[in-house]
Coordinates of C-alpha atoms and ligand atoms in Angstrom, one line a residue:
M1 CA -1.3 -5.3 -14.4
S2 CA -0.4 -7.0 -17.6
Y3 CA 2.2 -4.3 -18.3
F4 CA 3.7 -5.1 -15.0
N5 CA 3.7 -8.8 -15.6
N6 CA 5.4 -8.3 -19.0
F7 CA 7.9 -6.1 -17.4
I8 CA 8.7 -8.8 -14.8
K9 CA 9.1 -11.4 -17.5
L10 CA 11.4 -9.2 -19.5
F11 CA 13.4 -8.5 -16.4
Y12 CA 13.9 -12.2 -15.9
L13 CA 14.6 -13.0 -19.6
F14 CA 17.2 -10.2 -20.1
G15 CA 18.2 -9.6 -16.6
V16 CA 19.1 -12.0 -13.9
G17 CA 17.2 -15.0 -15.3
F18 CA 15.1 -17.4 -13.2
L19 CA 16.3 -18.0 -9.7
D20 CA 17.1 -21.5 -8.8
K21 CA 15.3 -21.6 -5.4
K22 CA 17.2 -24.8 -4.5
S23 CA 20.4 -22.8 -4.4
F24 CA 19.1 -20.9 -1.4
E25 CA 18.0 -24.0 0.6
G26 CA 19.9 -24.2 3.8
F27 CA 21.5 -20.9 2.9
Y28 CA 21.8 -20.0 6.6
K29 CA 24.0 -23.1 7.2
K30 CA 26.6 -22.1 4.6
S31 CA 29.8 -20.1 5.2
V32 CA 30.0 -16.5 4.0
S33 CA 32.2 -17.5 1.0
E34 CA 29.8 -20.3 0.0
R35 CA 26.9 -17.8 0.1
Q36 CA 28.9 -15.4 -2.0
E37 CA 29.5 -18.0 -4.6
I38 CA 25.8 -18.8 -4.7
V39 CA 24.8 -15.2 -5.1
A40 CA 27.5 -14.6 -7.7
K41 CA 26.2 -17.6 -9.8
E42 CA 22.5 -16.8 -9.4
F43 CA 22.8 -13.2 -10.2
S44 CA 25.5 -13.6 -12.8
L45 CA 27.8 -11.2 -11.0
T46 CA 30.7 -9.8 -12.9
D47 CA 34.3 -10.1 -11.5
S48 CA 34.2 -6.6 -10.1
E49 CA 30.8 -7.2 -8.5
K50 CA 32.1 -10.4 -7.0
A51 CA 35.1 -8.4 -5.7
L52 CA 32.7 -6.0 -3.9
L53 CA 31.2 -8.8 -1.9
A54 CA 34.5 -10.6 -1.3
K55 CA 36.4 -7.6 -0.1
E56 CA 36.7 -7.7 3.7
G57 CA 36.5 -4.2 5.2
P58 CA 36.9 -3.0 8.7
L59 CA 33.9 -5.1 9.8
P60 CA 35.4 -8.7 9.5
F61 CA 33.0 -11.3 8.0
E62 CA 33.4 -13.4 11.1
V63 CA 32.0 -10.6 13.2
A64 CA 29.3 -9.6 10.6
N65 CA 28.3 -13.2 10.5
R66 CA 27.6 -13.2 14.2
M67 CA 25.6 -10.0 14.0
I68 CA 22.9 -10.9 11.5
E69 CA 21.9 -14.0 9.5
N70 CA 22.7 -15.1 5.9
V71 CA 25.6 -12.7 5.6
I72 CA 27.0 -12.3 2.1
G73 CA 29.2 -9.2 2.6
T74 CA 29.3 -5.9 4.4
F75 CA 27.9 -2.5 3.4
P76 CA 30.3 0.4 3.9
L77 CA 29.1 4.0 4.6
P78 CA 31.3 7.1 4.6
L79 CA 32.5 7.9 8.1
G80 CA 33.2 11.5 8.7
V81 CA 33.7 13.7 11.8
A82 CA 31.9 16.9 12.7
T83 CA 34.0 19.5 14.4
N84 CA 33.5 22.6 16.5
F85 CA 31.1 21.1 19.0
V86 CA 31.4 22.5 22.6
I87 CA 28.9 20.8 24.8
D88 CA 28.6 21.8 28.4
G89 CA 32.0 23.4 28.1
K90 CA 33.7 20.2 26.7
E91 CA 35.0 20.0 23.1
Y92 CA 33.9 17.0 21.1
I93 CA 34.9 15.6 17.7
I94 CA 31.8 13.6 16.6
P95 CA 31.8 10.7 14.2
F96 CA 29.0 10.6 11.6
A97 CA 28.2 7.5 9.4
L98 CA 26.0 8.4 6.5
E99 CA 25.7 8.7 2.8
E100 CA 24.2 12.2 2.4
P101 CA 26.5 15.1 1.3
S102 CA 26.6 18.3 3.3
V103 CA 25.4 16.9 6.6
V104 CA 28.7 16.8 8.3
A105 CA 29.8 20.2 7.0
A106 CA 26.4 21.7 8.0
A107 CA 26.6 20.4 11.5
S108 CA 30.2 21.5 12.0
N109 CA 29.3 25.0 10.7
A110 CA 26.2 25.3 12.9
A111 CA 28.3 24.3 15.9
K112 CA 30.9 26.9 15.0
L113 CA 28.3 29.6 14.7
S114 CA 26.6 28.7 18.0
S115 CA 27.5 29.9 21.5
G116 CA 28.1 26.2 22.6
F117 CA 25.4 23.8 23.8
T118 CA 24.0 23.4 27.3
T119 CA 22.4 20.0 27.7
S120 CA 20.7 17.6 30.1
A121 CA 19.7 14.0 30.0
D122 CA 17.2 12.0 32.2
E123 CA 18.1 8.8 34.0
P124 CA 18.1 5.9 31.6
I125 CA 14.6 4.6 32.4
M126 CA 13.1 2.4 29.7
I127 CA 9.5 1.1 29.5
G128 CA 8.6 -2.5 29.0
Q129 CA 4.9 -3.1 28.1
I130 CA 2.9 -6.1 28.9
Q131 CA -0.6 -6.5 27.4
I132 CA -3.1 -8.5 29.5
V133 CA -6.3 -9.7 28.0
E134 CA -9.2 -12.0 29.0
M135 CA -9.7 -10.8 32.5
K136 CA -13.2 -11.0 34.1
D137 CA -12.8 -7.6 35.7
T138 CA -10.1 -5.3 34.4
K139 CA -10.6 -2.7 37.0
K140 CA -10.1 -5.2 39.8
A141 CA -7.1 -6.7 38.0
L142 CA -5.5 -3.3 37.8
K143 CA -6.0 -2.7 41.5
L144 CA -4.6 -6.1 42.4
I145 CA -1.4 -5.4 40.4
Q146 CA -1.0 -2.1 42.1
E147 CA -1.3 -3.8 45.5
K148 CA 1.4 -6.3 44.6
K149 CA 3.7 -3.7 43.1
S150 CA 6.6 -3.7 45.6
E151 CA 6.5 -7.5 45.8
L152 CA 6.8 -7.8 42.0
L153 CA 9.6 -5.2 41.8
K154 CA 11.5 -7.1 44.5
A155 CA 11.2 -10.4 42.6
L156 CA 12.3 -8.7 39.3
A157 CA 15.4 -7.2 40.9
K158 CA 16.7 -10.7 41.2
V159 CA 16.4 -11.3 37.4
D160 CA 19.3 -9.1 36.5
A161 CA 21.7 -9.0 39.4
M162 CA 24.5 -7.4 37.2
L163 CA 22.3 -4.5 36.3
V164 CA 21.3 -3.9 39.9
K165 CA 25.0 -4.1 40.8
F166 CA 25.7 -1.2 38.4
G167 CA 22.9 0.9 40.0
G168 CA 20.1 0.0 37.6
G169 CA 17.1 -2.4 37.9
P170 CA 13.3 -2.3 38.0
R171 CA 11.9 1.0 39.3
D172 CA 8.2 1.1 39.0
I173 CA 5.1 -0.7 37.6
K174 CA 2.2 1.4 36.1
C175 CA -1.1 0.1 34.9
F176 CA -3.6 1.4 32.5
E177 CA -7.0 0.2 31.4
L178 CA -7.4 0.3 27.6
K179 CA -10.7 0.1 25.7
T180 CA -9.9 -1.5 22.4
E181 CA -11.9 -3.0 19.4
R182 CA -11.2 -6.4 21.0
G183 CA -12.5 -5.4 24.4
A184 CA -10.9 -4.1 27.6
M185 CA -7.3 -4.8 28.1
L186 CA -4.6 -3.8 30.6
E187 CA -1.4 -2.1 29.6
V188 CA 1.2 -2.8 32.3
Q189 CA 4.3 -0.6 32.0
L190 CA 7.5 -1.9 33.7
L191 CA 10.0 0.9 34.3
V192 CA 13.6 -0.2 34.3
D193 CA 16.7 1.8 34.9
V194 CA 19.0 0.2 32.2
R195 CA 22.1 2.3 33.0
D196 CA 24.5 2.3 30.0
A197 CA 22.6 -0.2 27.9
M198 CA 20.0 0.6 25.2
G199 CA 17.9 -1.7 27.4
A200 CA 15.9 -3.9 25.0
N201 CA 17.5 -7.1 26.3
A202 CA 17.2 -6.2 30.0
V203 CA 13.7 -5.0 29.7
N204 CA 12.4 -7.8 27.5
T205 CA 13.9 -10.4 29.9
M206 CA 12.2 -8.8 32.9
N207 CA 9.0 -8.5 31.0
E208 CA 9.0 -12.2 30.2
K209 CA 9.5 -12.9 33.9
L210 CA 6.8 -10.5 35.0
A211 CA 4.2 -11.7 32.5
P212 CA 3.3 -15.1 34.2
M213 CA 3.2 -13.3 37.6
L214 CA 0.7 -10.9 36.2
E215 CA -1.4 -13.7 34.7
E216 CA -1.5 -15.3 38.2
I217 CA -2.6 -12.1 39.9
T218 CA -5.2 -11.0 37.3
G219 CA -6.5 -14.4 36.0
G220 CA -5.9 -13.0 32.5
K221 CA -3.6 -13.9 29.7
A222 CA -0.3 -12.0 28.9
R223 CA 0.1 -11.4 25.2
L224 CA 2.7 -8.9 24.2
R225 CA 5.7 -8.6 26.4
I226 CA 8.1 -6.1 24.7
I227 CA 10.0 -2.9 25.2
S228 CA 8.4 0.4 24.1
N229 CA 10.4 2.6 21.8
L230 CA 8.6 5.7 23.1
A231 CA 11.2 6.2 25.9
V232 CA 9.5 9.2 27.4
Y233 CA 11.4 8.9 30.7
R234 CA 14.8 8.9 28.9
K235 CA 14.8 12.2 27.2
A236 CA 17.8 14.5 26.4
R237 CA 17.8 18.2 25.8
A238 CA 20.1 20.7 24.3
K239 CA 20.0 24.5 24.0
T240 CA 22.1 27.1 22.3
I241 CA 22.1 30.7 21.0
W242 CA 23.0 31.9 17.5
T243 CA 23.7 35.6 17.7
K244 CA 22.6 38.0 14.9
E245 CA 26.3 38.8 14.3
A246 CA 27.2 35.1 13.8
L247 CA 24.2 34.7 11.5
L248 CA 25.3 37.7 9.4
E249 CA 28.9 36.4 9.2
S250 CA 27.6 33.0 8.1
V251 CA 26.1 34.4 4.8
K252 CA 28.8 36.9 4.0
S253 CA 30.9 34.6 1.8
A254 CA 27.8 33.5 -0.1
G255 CA 27.1 37.1 -1.1
V256 CA 23.6 37.0 0.3
K257 CA 22.4 40.6 1.2
V258 CA 20.5 40.2 4.4
T259 CA 21.0 41.4 8.0
G260 CA 21.5 39.1 11.0
E261 CA 18.1 40.3 12.4
E262 CA 16.4 39.4 9.1
I263 CA 17.9 35.8 9.2
V264 CA 16.5 35.4 12.8
E265 CA 13.1 36.5 11.6
R266 CA 13.2 34.2 8.6
I267 CA 14.2 31.2 10.8
L268 CA 11.3 32.0 13.1
D269 CA 9.0 32.1 10.2
A270 CA 10.3 28.7 9.0
Y271 CA 9.8 27.3 12.6
A272 CA 6.2 28.7 12.7
F273 CA 5.5 27.0 9.4
A274 CA 6.8 23.7 10.7
C275 CA 4.5 24.1 13.8
A276 CA 1.5 24.7 11.5
T277 CA 1.7 21.9 9.0
P278 CA 2.8 18.3 9.4
F279 CA 4.0 18.3 5.8
R280 CA 6.8 20.7 6.9
A281 CA 7.2 19.3 10.4
S282 CA 8.1 15.9 8.8
T283 CA 10.9 17.4 6.7
H284 CA 12.0 19.6 9.6
N285 CA 12.4 16.5 11.8
K286 CA 14.0 14.6 9.0
G287 CA 16.7 17.2 9.0
I288 CA 17.2 16.7 12.7
M289 CA 17.5 13.0 12.2
N290 CA 20.1 13.4 9.5
G291 CA 22.6 14.2 12.2
I292 CA 21.2 12.1 15.0
D293 CA 21.0 8.9 12.9
A294 CA 24.5 9.4 11.6
V295 CA 26.0 9.5 15.1
V296 CA 23.7 6.7 16.3
I297 CA 25.0 4.5 13.5
A298 CA 28.6 5.5 14.0
T299 CA 28.4 4.4 17.6
G300 CA 26.7 1.1 16.8
N301 CA 23.3 2.1 18.2
D302 CA 19.8 1.2 17.0
F303 CA 18.7 4.0 14.7
R304 CA 15.3 2.4 14.0
A305 CA 14.5 2.6 17.8
I306 CA 15.7 6.2 17.9
E307 CA 13.7 7.1 14.8
A308 CA 10.5 5.4 16.1
G309 CA 10.9 7.2 19.5
A310 CA 11.6 10.6 18.0
H311 CA 8.7 10.7 15.6
T312 CA 6.2 9.3 18.1
Y313 CA 7.5 11.9 20.6
A314 CA 7.0 14.6 18.0
W315 CA 3.3 13.7 18.3
Y316 CA 3.1 12.8 21.9
A317 CA 2.7 16.0 23.9
T318 CA 0.0 17.7 21.8
K319 CA -1.3 14.6 19.9
E320 CA -0.4 16.5 16.7
Y321 CA 2.8 15.9 14.8
K322 CA 5.1 18.8 15.7
P323 CA 8.8 19.8 15.3
L324 CA 11.2 18.3 17.9
T325 CA 13.0 21.7 18.2
K326 CA 11.8 25.1 19.4
Y327 CA 13.1 28.5 18.3
Y328 CA 12.5 32.0 19.8
K329 CA 14.3 35.3 20.3
D330 CA 16.1 36.3 23.5
K331 CA 16.0 39.8 24.9
N332 CA 18.9 40.8 22.6
G333 CA 17.2 39.6 19.5
N334 CA 19.4 36.6 19.1
L335 CA 18.1 33.2 18.0
V336 CA 17.6 30.6 20.8
G337 CA 17.2 27.0 19.7
E338 CA 16.2 24.1 21.9
I339 CA 15.6 20.4 21.3
E340 CA 14.1 17.6 23.4
L341 CA 13.6 14.0 22.4
P342 CA 13.8 10.5 23.8
L343 CA 17.2 8.9 23.2
A344 CA 17.5 5.2 24.1
L345 CA 21.3 4.8 23.5
G346 CA 23.7 2.2 24.8
L347 CA 27.4 1.9 25.3
V348 CA 27.4 -1.6 26.5
G349 CA 26.1 -4.6 24.6
G350 CA 24.8 -4.8 21.0
A351 CA 26.7 -3.6 18.0
T352 CA 28.5 -0.9 20.0
K353 CA 30.6 -3.6 21.6
V354 CA 31.1 -5.9 18.7
H355 CA 31.5 -3.6 15.7
P356 CA 35.1 -2.5 15.6
V357 CA 34.3 0.8 13.9
A358 CA 31.5 1.6 16.4
Q359 CA 34.1 1.1 19.1
L360 CA 36.3 3.5 17.3
G361 CA 33.4 6.0 17.1
V362 CA 32.9 5.8 20.9
K363 CA 36.7 6.2 21.4
I364 CA 36.8 9.4 19.2
L365 CA 33.8 10.8 21.2
G366 CA 35.4 9.9 24.5
V367 CA 32.0 9.3 26.1
K368 CA 31.8 7.5 29.4
T369 CA 28.1 7.1 29.8
A370 CA 25.0 6.6 27.7
Q371 CA 23.6 9.9 29.2
E372 CA 26.7 11.8 27.9
L373 CA 26.1 10.2 24.5
A374 CA 22.5 11.3 24.6
R375 CA 23.5 14.9 25.4
I376 CA 25.9 15.0 22.5
I377 CA 23.4 13.5 20.1
A378 CA 20.7 16.0 21.1
S379 CA 23.1 18.8 20.4
V380 CA 23.9 17.3 17.0
G381 CA 20.1 17.2 16.2
L382 CA 19.7 20.8 17.1
A383 CA 22.8 21.9 15.1
Q384 CA 21.6 20.0 12.1
N385 CA 18.2 21.4 12.2
F386 CA 19.4 25.0 12.5
A387 CA 21.9 24.5 9.7
A388 CA 19.1 23.3 7.3
M389 CA 16.8 26.1 8.2
R390 CA 19.6 28.8 7.9
A391 CA 20.5 27.4 4.5
I392 CA 16.9 27.2 3.3
V393 CA 16.0 30.7 4.3
T394 CA 19.1 32.3 2.8
T395 CA 21.1 30.6 0.0
G396 CA 18.7 27.7 -0.5
I397 CA 19.7 24.1 0.2
Q398 CA 21.2 23.3 -3.2
A399 CA 24.1 25.7 -2.9
G400 CA 25.6 23.6 -0.2
H401 CA 25.1 20.4 -2.1
L402 CA 26.4 21.6 -5.4
K403 CA 30.1 21.2 -4.7
L404 CA 29.9 17.6 -3.6
H405 CA 27.4 16.9 -6.3
A406 CA 29.8 18.2 -8.9
Y407 CA 32.6 16.0 -7.6
N408 CA 30.3 13.0 -7.6
L409 CA 29.2 13.7 -11.2
A410 CA 32.8 14.1 -12.3
T411 CA 33.7 10.7 -10.8
T412 CA 30.6 9.1 -12.3
A413 CA 31.6 10.5 -15.7
G414 CA 34.9 8.7 -15.4
A415 CA 37.3 11.4 -14.1
K416 CA 40.3 10.0 -12.3
C417 CA 42.6 11.6 -9.6
E418 CA 43.3 15.3 -10.4
E419 CA 40.8 15.2 -13.3
V420 CA 37.9 15.0 -10.7
E421 CA 38.7 18.4 -9.2
K422 CA 39.3 20.0 -12.6
V423 CA 36.0 18.8 -14.0
A424 CA 34.0 19.7 -10.9
L425 CA 35.5 23.2 -10.5
Q426 CA 34.8 24.0 -14.1
M427 CA 31.2 22.9 -13.8
I428 CA 30.8 25.0 -10.6
Q429 CA 32.3 28.0 -12.3
E430 CA 30.1 27.6 -15.3
K431 CA 27.1 27.0 -13.1
A432 CA 26.3 24.0 -15.3
I433 CA 26.4 21.0 -13.1
S434 CA 25.3 17.9 -15.0
Y435 CA 26.5 14.5 -16.0
S436 CA 26.6 15.4 -19.7
R437 CA 28.6 18.5 -19.0
A438 CA 31.0 16.5 -16.8
E439 CA 31.5 14.1 -19.7
E440 CA 32.2 16.9 -22.2
I441 CA 34.7 18.6 -19.9
L442 CA 36.5 15.4 -19.3
K443 CA 36.7 14.7 -23.0
E444 CA 38.1 18.2 -23.7
L445 CA 40.6 17.8 -20.8
R446 CA 41.8 14.5 -22.2
R447 CA 42.1 15.8 -25.8
K448 CA 44.4 18.6 -24.5
Ligands
MEV501 C1 17.5 17.0 3.7 O1 18.1 15.8 3.9 C2 17.0 17.6 5.0 C3 16.3 19.0 4.8 O2 15.2 18.8 3.9 C4 15.8 19.4 6.2 C5 14.9 20.6 6.2 O3 14.3 20.9 5.1 O4 14.9 21.2 7.2 C6 17.2 20.0 4.2

């Protein structure tokens, strides 16, 4: 502990110094440029660091400042596009926003090797949860709610006339008795068709209207009134085949000596491994989310909601954490891949509508409904997962990363313009990819 305290002291003495807390009083009331000045002063930012904050990118400060609080700048991520996706017979170019190398290339490659994706998506039904406590008789309360269900649904339909006009609205009310460490409670689930919205606003608004009605019916108290991210009624699925021939072709250039049949077997082994241990299932699903999150972000959707739903769903069916994908062999010995997961995505409202780059993402995709977006994103998740497994069971994951890694190291070592490629290629050729080697090569290059 004392080491830690000393470290903190040193950090303040030689680093940023003591913060003047007063500078941050009423920070939220300041303009973006005033906040930037405060941060620059308090953290002794250099001119180039100040420029990083001050530079207005494709997300204007004015918009960013309306999206979250205390804005001091924006945070750019690379935006790439994955190619080769044919989903239900339609070609898509898919925007990915993420920082990790190889993800876009891997997804594009997996899509190219596949037979095209067939998909489906459920109606956009979200669940709102209301927790009711302090009832005299929970069983009786549950029964009373069920009796009043159609009356309640009718009243709720009036809450969001716009949603109803577009074909959505409240659909059902389900009730469950829960035994908890604080006694018996009711879990009321309000099912709402949210159409092309992610649905949090629509559902939470209806929940808050429903809660007092439930209190009146049950004589209890409504505590939580909030959307559930486990959107089990709003799942999307994708399926494809990777033939033995395509698998063989995919490793030819890497010089890996293995048959297509053997790659299928190795992938099935990898899949069985993921089914058998949560330590692998976690990484397996992380690979799926690499692609899913990237498209979710590029379209301005809520990736935390998608992550929460996906990982809980990975546990939900068996009450053990499992892979979100399935693999098996068809009668010809080809590899069949499938994915199913909840995808609560929106095209109206939220960042999708206000973030100019998200709008661009939606335009590039050419999607018209949230269900279409869900079908695309499920396909991306499946492709991404296959790509990772194919790489791991053949060349190893590092091979794909090395090229970009070499370029990154060359840039970090100070290489400019055409020097970057020269330094990176030499490192790849020498199979010596490191920061120190990048520096050495750069020095030699400049001496010449
Ligand atoms: C890395 O971001 C993702 C992988 O670890 C996924 C996997 O192991 O399947 C490559």
